[in-house]
Short mmCIF file of C-alpha atoms in Angstrom, two decimals:
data_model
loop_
_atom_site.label_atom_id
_atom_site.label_comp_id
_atom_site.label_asym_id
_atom_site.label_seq_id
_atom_site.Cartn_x
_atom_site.Cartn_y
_atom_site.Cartn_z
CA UNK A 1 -7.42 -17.65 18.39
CA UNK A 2 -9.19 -20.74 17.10
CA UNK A 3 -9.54 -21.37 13.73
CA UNK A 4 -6.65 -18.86 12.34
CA UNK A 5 -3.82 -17.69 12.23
CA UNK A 6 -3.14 -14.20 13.43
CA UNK A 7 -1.10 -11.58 11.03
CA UNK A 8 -1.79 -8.06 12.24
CA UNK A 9 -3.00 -7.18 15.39
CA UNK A 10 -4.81 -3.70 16.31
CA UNK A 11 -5.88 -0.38 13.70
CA UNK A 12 -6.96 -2.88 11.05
CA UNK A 13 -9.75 -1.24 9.71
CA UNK A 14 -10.28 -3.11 6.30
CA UNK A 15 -8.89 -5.55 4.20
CA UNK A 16 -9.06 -7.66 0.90
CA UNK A 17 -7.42 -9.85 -1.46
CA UNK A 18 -5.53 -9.00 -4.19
CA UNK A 19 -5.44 -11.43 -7.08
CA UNK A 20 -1.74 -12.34 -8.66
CA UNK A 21 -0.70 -14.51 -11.31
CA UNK A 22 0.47 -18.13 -10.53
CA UNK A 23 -1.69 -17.94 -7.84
CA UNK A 24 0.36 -16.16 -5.77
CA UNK A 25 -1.94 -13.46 -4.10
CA UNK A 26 -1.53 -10.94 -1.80
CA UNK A 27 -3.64 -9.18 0.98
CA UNK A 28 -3.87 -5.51 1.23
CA UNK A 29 -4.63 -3.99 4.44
CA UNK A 30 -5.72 -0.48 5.29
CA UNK A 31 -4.77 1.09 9.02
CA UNK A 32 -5.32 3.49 11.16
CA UNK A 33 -3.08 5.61 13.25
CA UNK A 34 -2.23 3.94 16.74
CA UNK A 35 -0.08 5.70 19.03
CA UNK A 36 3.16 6.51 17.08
CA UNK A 37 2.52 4.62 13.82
CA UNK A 38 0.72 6.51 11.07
CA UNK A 39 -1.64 5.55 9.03
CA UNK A 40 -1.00 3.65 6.30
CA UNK A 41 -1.67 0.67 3.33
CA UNK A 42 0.05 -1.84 3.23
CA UNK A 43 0.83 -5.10 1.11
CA UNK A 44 1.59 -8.05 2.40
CA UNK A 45 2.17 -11.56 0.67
CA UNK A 46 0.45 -14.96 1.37
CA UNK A 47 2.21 -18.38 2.45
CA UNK A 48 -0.51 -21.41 1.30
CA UNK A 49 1.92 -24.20 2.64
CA UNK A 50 1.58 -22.47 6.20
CA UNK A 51 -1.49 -20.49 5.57
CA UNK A 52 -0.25 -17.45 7.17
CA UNK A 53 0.64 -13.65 6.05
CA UNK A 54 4.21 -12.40 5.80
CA UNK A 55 5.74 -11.18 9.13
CA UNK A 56 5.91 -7.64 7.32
CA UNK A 57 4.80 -6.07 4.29
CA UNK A 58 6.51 -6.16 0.78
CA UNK A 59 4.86 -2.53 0.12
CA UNK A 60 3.86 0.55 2.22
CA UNK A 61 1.93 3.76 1.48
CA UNK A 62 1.96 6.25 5.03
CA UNK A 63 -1.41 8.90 4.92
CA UNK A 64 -1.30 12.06 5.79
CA UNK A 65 -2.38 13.19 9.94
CA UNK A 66 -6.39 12.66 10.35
CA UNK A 67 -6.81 10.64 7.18
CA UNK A 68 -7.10 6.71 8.03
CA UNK A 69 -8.56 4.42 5.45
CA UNK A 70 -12.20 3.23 5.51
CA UNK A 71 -12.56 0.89 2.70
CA UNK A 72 -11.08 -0.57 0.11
CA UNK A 73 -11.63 -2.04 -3.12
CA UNK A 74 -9.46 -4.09 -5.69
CA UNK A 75 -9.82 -4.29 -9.71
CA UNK A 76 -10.51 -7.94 -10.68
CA UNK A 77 -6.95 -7.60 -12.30
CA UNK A 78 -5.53 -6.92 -9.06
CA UNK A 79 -3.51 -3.71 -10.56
CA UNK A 80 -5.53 -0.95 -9.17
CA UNK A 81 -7.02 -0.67 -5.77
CA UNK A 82 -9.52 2.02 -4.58
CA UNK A 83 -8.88 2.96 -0.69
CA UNK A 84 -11.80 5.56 0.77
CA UNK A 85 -10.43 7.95 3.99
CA UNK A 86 -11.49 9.79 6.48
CA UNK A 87 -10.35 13.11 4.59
CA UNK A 88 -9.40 13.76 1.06
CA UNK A 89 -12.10 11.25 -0.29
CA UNK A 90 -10.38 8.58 -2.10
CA UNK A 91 -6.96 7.00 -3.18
CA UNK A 92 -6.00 4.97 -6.56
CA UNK A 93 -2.93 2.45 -5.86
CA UNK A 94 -1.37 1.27 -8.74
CA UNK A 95 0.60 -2.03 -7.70
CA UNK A 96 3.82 -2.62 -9.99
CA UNK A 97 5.79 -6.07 -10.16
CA UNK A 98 9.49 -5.54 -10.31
CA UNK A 99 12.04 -8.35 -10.18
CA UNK A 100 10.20 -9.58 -7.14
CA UNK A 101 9.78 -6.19 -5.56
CA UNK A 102 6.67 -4.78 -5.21
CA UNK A 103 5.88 -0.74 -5.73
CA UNK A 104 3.11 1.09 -4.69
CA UNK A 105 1.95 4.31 -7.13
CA UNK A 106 -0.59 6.44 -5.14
CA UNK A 107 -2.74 8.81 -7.27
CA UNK A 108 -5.48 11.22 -6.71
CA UNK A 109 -8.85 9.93 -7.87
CA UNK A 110 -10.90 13.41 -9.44
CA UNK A 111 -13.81 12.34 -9.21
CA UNK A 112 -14.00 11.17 -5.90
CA UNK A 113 -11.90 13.53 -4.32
CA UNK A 114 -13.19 15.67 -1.01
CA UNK A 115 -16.71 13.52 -1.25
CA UNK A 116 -16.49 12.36 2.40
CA UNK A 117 -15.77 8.72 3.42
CA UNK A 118 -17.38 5.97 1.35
CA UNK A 119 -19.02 3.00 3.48
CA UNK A 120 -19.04 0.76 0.42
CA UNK A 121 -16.96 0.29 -3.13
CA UNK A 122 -17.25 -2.14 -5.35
CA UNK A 123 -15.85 -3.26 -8.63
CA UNK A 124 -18.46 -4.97 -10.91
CA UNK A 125 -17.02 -8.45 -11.90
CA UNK A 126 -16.05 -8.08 -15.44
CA UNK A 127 -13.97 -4.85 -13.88
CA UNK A 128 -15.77 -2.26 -16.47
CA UNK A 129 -17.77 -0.46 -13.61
CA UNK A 130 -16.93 1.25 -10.21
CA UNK A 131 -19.12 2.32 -7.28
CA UNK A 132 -19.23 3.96 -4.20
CA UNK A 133 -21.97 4.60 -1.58
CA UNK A 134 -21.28 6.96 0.67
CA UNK A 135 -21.44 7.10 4.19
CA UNK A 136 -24.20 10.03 3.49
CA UNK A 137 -26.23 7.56 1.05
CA UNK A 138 -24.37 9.34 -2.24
CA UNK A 139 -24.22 7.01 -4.96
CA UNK A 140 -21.80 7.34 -7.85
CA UNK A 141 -21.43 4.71 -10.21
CA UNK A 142 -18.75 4.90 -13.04
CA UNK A 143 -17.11 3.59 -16.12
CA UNK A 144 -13.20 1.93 -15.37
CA UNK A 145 -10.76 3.44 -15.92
CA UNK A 146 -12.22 6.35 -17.98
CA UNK A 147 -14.76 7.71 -14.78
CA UNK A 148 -17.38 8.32 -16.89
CA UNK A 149 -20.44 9.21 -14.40
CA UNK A 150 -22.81 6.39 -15.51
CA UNK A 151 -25.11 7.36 -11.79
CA UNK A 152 -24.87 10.54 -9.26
CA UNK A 153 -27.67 10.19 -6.91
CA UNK A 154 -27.06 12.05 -3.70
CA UNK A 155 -30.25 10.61 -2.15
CA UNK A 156 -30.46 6.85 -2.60
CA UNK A 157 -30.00 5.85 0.69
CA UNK A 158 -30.09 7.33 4.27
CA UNK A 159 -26.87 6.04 4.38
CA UNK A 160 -25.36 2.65 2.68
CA UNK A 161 -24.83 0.01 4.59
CA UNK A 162 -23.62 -2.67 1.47
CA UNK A 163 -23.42 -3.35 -2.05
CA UNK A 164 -22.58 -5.93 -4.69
CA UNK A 165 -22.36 -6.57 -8.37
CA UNK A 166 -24.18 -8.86 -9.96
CA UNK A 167 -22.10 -12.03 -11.74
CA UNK A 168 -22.99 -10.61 -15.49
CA UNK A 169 -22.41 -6.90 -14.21
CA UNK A 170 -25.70 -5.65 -14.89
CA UNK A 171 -27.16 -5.05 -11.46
CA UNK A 172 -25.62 -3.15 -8.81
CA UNK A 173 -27.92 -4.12 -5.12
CA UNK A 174 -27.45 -1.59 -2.20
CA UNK A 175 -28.59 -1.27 1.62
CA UNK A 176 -29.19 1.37 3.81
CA UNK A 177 -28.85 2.14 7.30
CA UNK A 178 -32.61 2.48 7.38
CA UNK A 179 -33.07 -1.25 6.52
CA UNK A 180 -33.94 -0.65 2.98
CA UNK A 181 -32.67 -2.44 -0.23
CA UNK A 182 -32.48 -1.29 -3.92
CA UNK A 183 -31.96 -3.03 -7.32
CA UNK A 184 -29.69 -0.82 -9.95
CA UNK A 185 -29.00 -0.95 -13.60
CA UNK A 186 -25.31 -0.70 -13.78
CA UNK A 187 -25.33 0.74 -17.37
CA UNK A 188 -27.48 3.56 -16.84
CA UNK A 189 -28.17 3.80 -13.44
CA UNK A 190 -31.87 3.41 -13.79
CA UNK A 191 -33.65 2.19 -10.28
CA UNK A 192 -34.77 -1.72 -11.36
CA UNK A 193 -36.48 -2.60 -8.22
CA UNK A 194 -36.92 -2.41 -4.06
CA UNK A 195 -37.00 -5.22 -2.43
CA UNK A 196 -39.79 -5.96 -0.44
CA UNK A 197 -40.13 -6.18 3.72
CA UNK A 198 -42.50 -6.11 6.19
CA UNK A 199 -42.14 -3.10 8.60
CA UNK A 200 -39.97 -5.19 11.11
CA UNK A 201 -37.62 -5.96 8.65
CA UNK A 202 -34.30 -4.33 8.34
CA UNK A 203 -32.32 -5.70 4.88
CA UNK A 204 -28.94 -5.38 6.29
CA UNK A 205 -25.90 -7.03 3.72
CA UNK A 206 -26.61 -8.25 0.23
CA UNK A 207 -24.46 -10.67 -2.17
CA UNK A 208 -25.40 -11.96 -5.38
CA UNK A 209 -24.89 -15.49 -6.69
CA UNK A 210 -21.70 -16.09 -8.48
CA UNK A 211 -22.04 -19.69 -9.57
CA UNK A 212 -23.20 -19.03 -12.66
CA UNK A 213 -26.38 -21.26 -12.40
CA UNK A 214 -28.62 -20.01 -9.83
CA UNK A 215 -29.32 -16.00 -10.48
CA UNK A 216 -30.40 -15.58 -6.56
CA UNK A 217 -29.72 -12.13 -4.15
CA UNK A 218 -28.95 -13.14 -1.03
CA UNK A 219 -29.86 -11.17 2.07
CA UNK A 220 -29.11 -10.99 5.94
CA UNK A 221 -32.30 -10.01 7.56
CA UNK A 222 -32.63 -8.58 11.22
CA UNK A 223 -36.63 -9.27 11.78
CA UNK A 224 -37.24 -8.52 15.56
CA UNK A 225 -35.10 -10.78 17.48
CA UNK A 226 -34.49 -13.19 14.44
CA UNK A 227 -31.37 -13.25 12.06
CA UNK A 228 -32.46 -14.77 9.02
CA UNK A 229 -30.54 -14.91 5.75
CA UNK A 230 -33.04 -14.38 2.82
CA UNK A 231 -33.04 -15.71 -1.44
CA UNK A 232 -34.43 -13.14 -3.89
CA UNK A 233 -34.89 -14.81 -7.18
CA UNK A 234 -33.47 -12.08 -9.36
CA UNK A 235 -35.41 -12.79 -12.45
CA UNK A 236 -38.80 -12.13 -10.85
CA UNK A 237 -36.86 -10.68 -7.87
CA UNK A 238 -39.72 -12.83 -5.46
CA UNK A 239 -38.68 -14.28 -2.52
CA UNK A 240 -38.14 -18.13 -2.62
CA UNK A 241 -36.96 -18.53 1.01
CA UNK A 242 -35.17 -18.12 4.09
CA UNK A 243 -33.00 -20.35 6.78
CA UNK A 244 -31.20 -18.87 9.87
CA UNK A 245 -27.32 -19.38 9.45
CA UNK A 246 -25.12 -17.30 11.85
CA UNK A 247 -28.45 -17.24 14.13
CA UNK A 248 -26.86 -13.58 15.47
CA UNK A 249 -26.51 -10.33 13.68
CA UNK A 250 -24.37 -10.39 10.91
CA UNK A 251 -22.14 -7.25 10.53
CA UNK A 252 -20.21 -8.42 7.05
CA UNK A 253 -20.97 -10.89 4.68
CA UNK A 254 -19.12 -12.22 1.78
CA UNK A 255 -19.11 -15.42 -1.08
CA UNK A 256 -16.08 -17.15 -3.18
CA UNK A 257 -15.33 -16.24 -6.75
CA UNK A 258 -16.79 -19.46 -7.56
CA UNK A 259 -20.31 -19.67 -6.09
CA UNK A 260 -19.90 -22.36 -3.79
CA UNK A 261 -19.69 -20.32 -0.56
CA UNK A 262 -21.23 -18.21 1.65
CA UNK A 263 -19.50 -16.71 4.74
CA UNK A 264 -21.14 -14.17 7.16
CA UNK A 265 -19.05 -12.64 10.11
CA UNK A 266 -20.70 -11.60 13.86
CA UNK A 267 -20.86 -8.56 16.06
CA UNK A 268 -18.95 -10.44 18.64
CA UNK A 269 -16.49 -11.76 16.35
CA UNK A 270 -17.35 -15.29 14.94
CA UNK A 271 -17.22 -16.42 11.20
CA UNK A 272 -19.85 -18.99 9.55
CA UNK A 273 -19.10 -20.54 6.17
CA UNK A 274 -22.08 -21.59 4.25
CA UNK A 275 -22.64 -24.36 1.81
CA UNK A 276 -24.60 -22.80 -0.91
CA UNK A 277 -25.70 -25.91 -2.75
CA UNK A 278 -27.11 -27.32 0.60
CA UNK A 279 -27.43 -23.49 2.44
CA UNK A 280 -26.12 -25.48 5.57
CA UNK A 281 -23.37 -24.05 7.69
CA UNK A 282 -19.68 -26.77 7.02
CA UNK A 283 -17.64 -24.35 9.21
CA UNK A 284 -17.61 -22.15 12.07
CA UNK A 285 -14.88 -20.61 13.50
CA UNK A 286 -15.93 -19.08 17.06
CA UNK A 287 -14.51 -16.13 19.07
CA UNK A 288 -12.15 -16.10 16.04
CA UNK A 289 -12.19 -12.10 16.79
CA UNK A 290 -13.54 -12.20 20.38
CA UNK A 291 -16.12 -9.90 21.52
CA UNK A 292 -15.43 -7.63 18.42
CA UNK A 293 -17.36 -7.02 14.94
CA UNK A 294 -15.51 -8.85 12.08
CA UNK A 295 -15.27 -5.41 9.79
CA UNK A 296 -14.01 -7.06 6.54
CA UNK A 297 -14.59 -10.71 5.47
CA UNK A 298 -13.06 -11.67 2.22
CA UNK A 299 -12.63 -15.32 0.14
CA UNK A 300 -9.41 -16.20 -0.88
CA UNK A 301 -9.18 -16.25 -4.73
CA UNK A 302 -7.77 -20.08 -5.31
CA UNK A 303 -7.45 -21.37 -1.67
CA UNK A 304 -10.70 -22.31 0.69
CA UNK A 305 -9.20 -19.93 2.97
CA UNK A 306 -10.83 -16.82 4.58
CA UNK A 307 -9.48 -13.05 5.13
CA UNK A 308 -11.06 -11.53 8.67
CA UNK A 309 -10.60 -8.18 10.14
CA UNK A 310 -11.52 -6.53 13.07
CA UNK A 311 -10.29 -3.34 14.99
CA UNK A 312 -8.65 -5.23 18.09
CA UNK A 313 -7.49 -8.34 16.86
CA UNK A 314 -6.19 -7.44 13.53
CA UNK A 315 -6.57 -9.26 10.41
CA UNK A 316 -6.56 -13.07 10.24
CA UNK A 317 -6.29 -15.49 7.62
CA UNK A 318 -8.55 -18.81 8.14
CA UNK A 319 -8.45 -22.31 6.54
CA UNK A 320 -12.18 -23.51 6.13
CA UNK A 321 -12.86 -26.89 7.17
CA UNK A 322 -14.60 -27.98 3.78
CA UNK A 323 -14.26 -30.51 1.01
CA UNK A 324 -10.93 -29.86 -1.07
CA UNK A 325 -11.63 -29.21 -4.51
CA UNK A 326 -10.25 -31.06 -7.49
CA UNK A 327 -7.69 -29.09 -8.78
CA UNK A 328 -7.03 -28.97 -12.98
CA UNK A 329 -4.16 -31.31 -12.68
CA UNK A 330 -5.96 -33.33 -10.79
CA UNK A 331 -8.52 -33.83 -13.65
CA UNK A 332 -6.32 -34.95 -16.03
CA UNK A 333 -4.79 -37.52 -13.60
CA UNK A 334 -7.65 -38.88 -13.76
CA UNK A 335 -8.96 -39.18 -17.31
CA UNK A 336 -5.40 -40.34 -18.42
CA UNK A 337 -5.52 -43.47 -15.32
CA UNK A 338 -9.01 -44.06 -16.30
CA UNK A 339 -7.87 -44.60 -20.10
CA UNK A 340 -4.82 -46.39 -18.83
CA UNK A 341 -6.88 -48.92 -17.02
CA UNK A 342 -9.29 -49.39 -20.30
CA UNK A 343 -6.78 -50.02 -22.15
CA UNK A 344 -5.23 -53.10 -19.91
CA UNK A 345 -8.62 -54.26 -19.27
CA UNK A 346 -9.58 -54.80 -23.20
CA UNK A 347 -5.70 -56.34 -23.37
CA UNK A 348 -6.90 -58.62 -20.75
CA UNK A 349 -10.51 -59.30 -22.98
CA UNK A 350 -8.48 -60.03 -25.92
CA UNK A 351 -5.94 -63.03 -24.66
CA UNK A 352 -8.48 -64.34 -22.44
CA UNK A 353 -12.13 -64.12 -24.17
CA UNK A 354 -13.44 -67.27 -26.07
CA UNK A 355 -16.29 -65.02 -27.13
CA UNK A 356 -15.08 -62.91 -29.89
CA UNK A 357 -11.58 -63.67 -30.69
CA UNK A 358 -11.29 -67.14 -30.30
CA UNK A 359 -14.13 -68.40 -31.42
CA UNK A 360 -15.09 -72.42 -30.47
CA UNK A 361 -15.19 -74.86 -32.36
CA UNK A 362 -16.68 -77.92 -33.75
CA UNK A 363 -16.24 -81.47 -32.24
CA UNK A 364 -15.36 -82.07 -36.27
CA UNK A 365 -13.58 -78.82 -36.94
CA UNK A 366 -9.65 -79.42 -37.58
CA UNK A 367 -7.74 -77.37 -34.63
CA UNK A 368 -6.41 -74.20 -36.06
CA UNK A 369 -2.90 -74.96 -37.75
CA UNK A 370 0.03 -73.87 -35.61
CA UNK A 371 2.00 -71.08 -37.34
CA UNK A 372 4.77 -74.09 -37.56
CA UNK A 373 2.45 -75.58 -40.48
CA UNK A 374 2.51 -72.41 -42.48
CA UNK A 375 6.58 -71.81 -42.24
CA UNK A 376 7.39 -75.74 -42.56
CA UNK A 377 9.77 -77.65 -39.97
CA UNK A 378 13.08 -75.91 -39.73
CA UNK A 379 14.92 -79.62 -38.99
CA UNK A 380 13.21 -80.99 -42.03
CA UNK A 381 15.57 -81.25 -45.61
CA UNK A 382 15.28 -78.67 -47.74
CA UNK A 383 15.48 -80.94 -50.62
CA UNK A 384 12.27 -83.64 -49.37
CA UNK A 385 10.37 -80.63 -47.79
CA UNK A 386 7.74 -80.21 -51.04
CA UNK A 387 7.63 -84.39 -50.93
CA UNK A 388 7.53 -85.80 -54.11
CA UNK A 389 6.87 -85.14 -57.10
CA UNK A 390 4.94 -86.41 -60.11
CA UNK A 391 5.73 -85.15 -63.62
#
């Protein structure tokens, strides 16, 4: 495949990271039954020397017959994940760290339990909220970990399509399968806004800004023909504009923890990575998941690498052609050389400037006495050194 690296081929039917300590993160995969293998979650670690998945997984969780896992969601801790199915509504994993060996705890979640599969969950960013849209256009929005119902709206969509969290957790945006788009109020559920479309519009995937300095909404638009990704300003929630980026229907669509990226996948399997500062494309990886629709799409937490699913070709783990970032350590390299070479340039200022330190002097001006004037002549006699004399 060009452009990645393939990990597990066939029944992948979503996927995300899951963020560790030190960096060292892991990928959770949900799959369906094919041909003798159940289906099951699984847990498998990630190599960032080789930019590859382990050849098989450090954790496994087997479903019961006729349940196979729709979507998933991980806590912004990376302890709990939230896996929807096909029967029994939906699962709580627990992941446990011991001596190197992974455990997965499997729970029943209450409050979602026999609801039908859920198209979308989300956790908001600051991990204090949890939704689900169902594939029936249910919303539920709650308070993590106590479930509190914060919204239970069985009608807000036809059926949901996407959703995302807002960076300061205080909007939840949905679509529908009907093209439609709403603005939420995470902390009481309150409707805040639709966005607004012409008739042949259909608002398709939404993802909010995460940089921290430009509160936009951005949305994939399917208007006739046309793919076009639009910016909602989410203050005024106007639109401010529009470019075509994947210039084909975009089936998923996801951005990095830090802002800087925007990556939408295709119906027939390619993956575009977006520079958000410039909203120009810096990398395409084409026919990464040939003639198939990328189902998950997912940003690596530390590394500019890429997470891609799809039901034939597996998942696959990409490293983006983009500008490497300056890493911490990095940082300080620099501001410690930078103070290093200061301080040998003003050494070199000081032995060498006649400007401040030596200052010139007169034609008439006696030379400035050598230190040997001040301390005497060690070969002269101690007795004669003062001269002589007169009392």
């Amino acid at each position: 495949m060009e452009g990645g690296v393939a990990a597990e081929q066939g029944t992948v039917t979503c996927a995300s990271w899951i963020r560790r300590p030190e960096e060292a993160h892991l990928v959770a995969l949900g799959k369906s039954k094919h041909g003798n293998f159940p289906a099951s979650f699984q847990i498998f670690t990630f190599d960032r020397l080789t930019t590859s998945l382990s050849s098989s997984p450090s954790a496994t969780f087997e479903f019961e017959d006729g349940c196979d896992p729709v979507s998933l969601a991980v806590h912004p801790s990376g302890d709990d994940i939230i896996c929807s199915t096909t029967k029994g509504g939906c699962r709580v994993f627990e992941l446990h760290d011991q001596e190197k060996n992974l455990k997965l705890l499997a729970k029943e979640l209450k409050p979602l339990q026999n609801v039908g599969p859920q198209k979308c969950l989300a956790f908001s960013t600051d991990g204090s909220r949890f939704a689900a849209g169902g594939v029936d256009g249910h919303l539920r929005i709650y308070e993590w970990p106590s479930m509190r119902v914060i919204v239970d709206q069985p009608k807000a969509h036809q059926g949901f399509n996407d959703m995302d969290f807002s960076l300061d957790s205080e909007f939840l945006a949905s679509t529908s399968t009907d093209g439609s788009a709403r603005i939420w109020n995470a902390n009481d559920g309150v409707p805040v806004n639709s966005l607004t479309r012409t008739s042949d519009e259909k608002i398709e995937l939404c993802r909010f800004s995460k940089d921290g300095t430009k509160p936009f909404l951005f949305c994939t638009v399917q208007k006739g023909n046309r793919s076009i990704t639009v910016v909602w300003d989410i203050s005024t929630w106007d639109k401010i504009g529009f470019k075509r980026l994947l210039r084909k229907p975009a089936c998923v669509m996801s951005i990095s923890l830090d802002g800087k990226y925007l990556a939408q996948g295709s119906k027939d399997g390619d993956v575009c990575v977006v520079s958000v500062k410039k909203m120009e494309v810096c990398h395409w990886s084409k026919r990464l998941h040939l003639g198939y629709p990328v189902s998950s799409l997912d940003f690596c937490p530390s590394e500019r690498v890429v997470l891609s699913t799809s039901n034939e070709w597996g998942a696959m783990v990409t490293k983006l052609n983009v500008p490497a970032d300056w890493k911490e350590w990095q940082l300080y390299m620099l501001l410690i050389g930078l103070f290093l070479a200061s301080a040998v340039l003003f050494y070199i200022f000081f032995e060498n400037s006649d400007l401040f330190w030596n200052l010139p002097m007169a034609k008439d001006q006696p030379a400035r006495p050598k230190l040997g004037s001040y301390v005497g002549d060690h070969q002269s006699d101690d007795k004669n050194m003062w001269g002589p004399v007169d009392m």
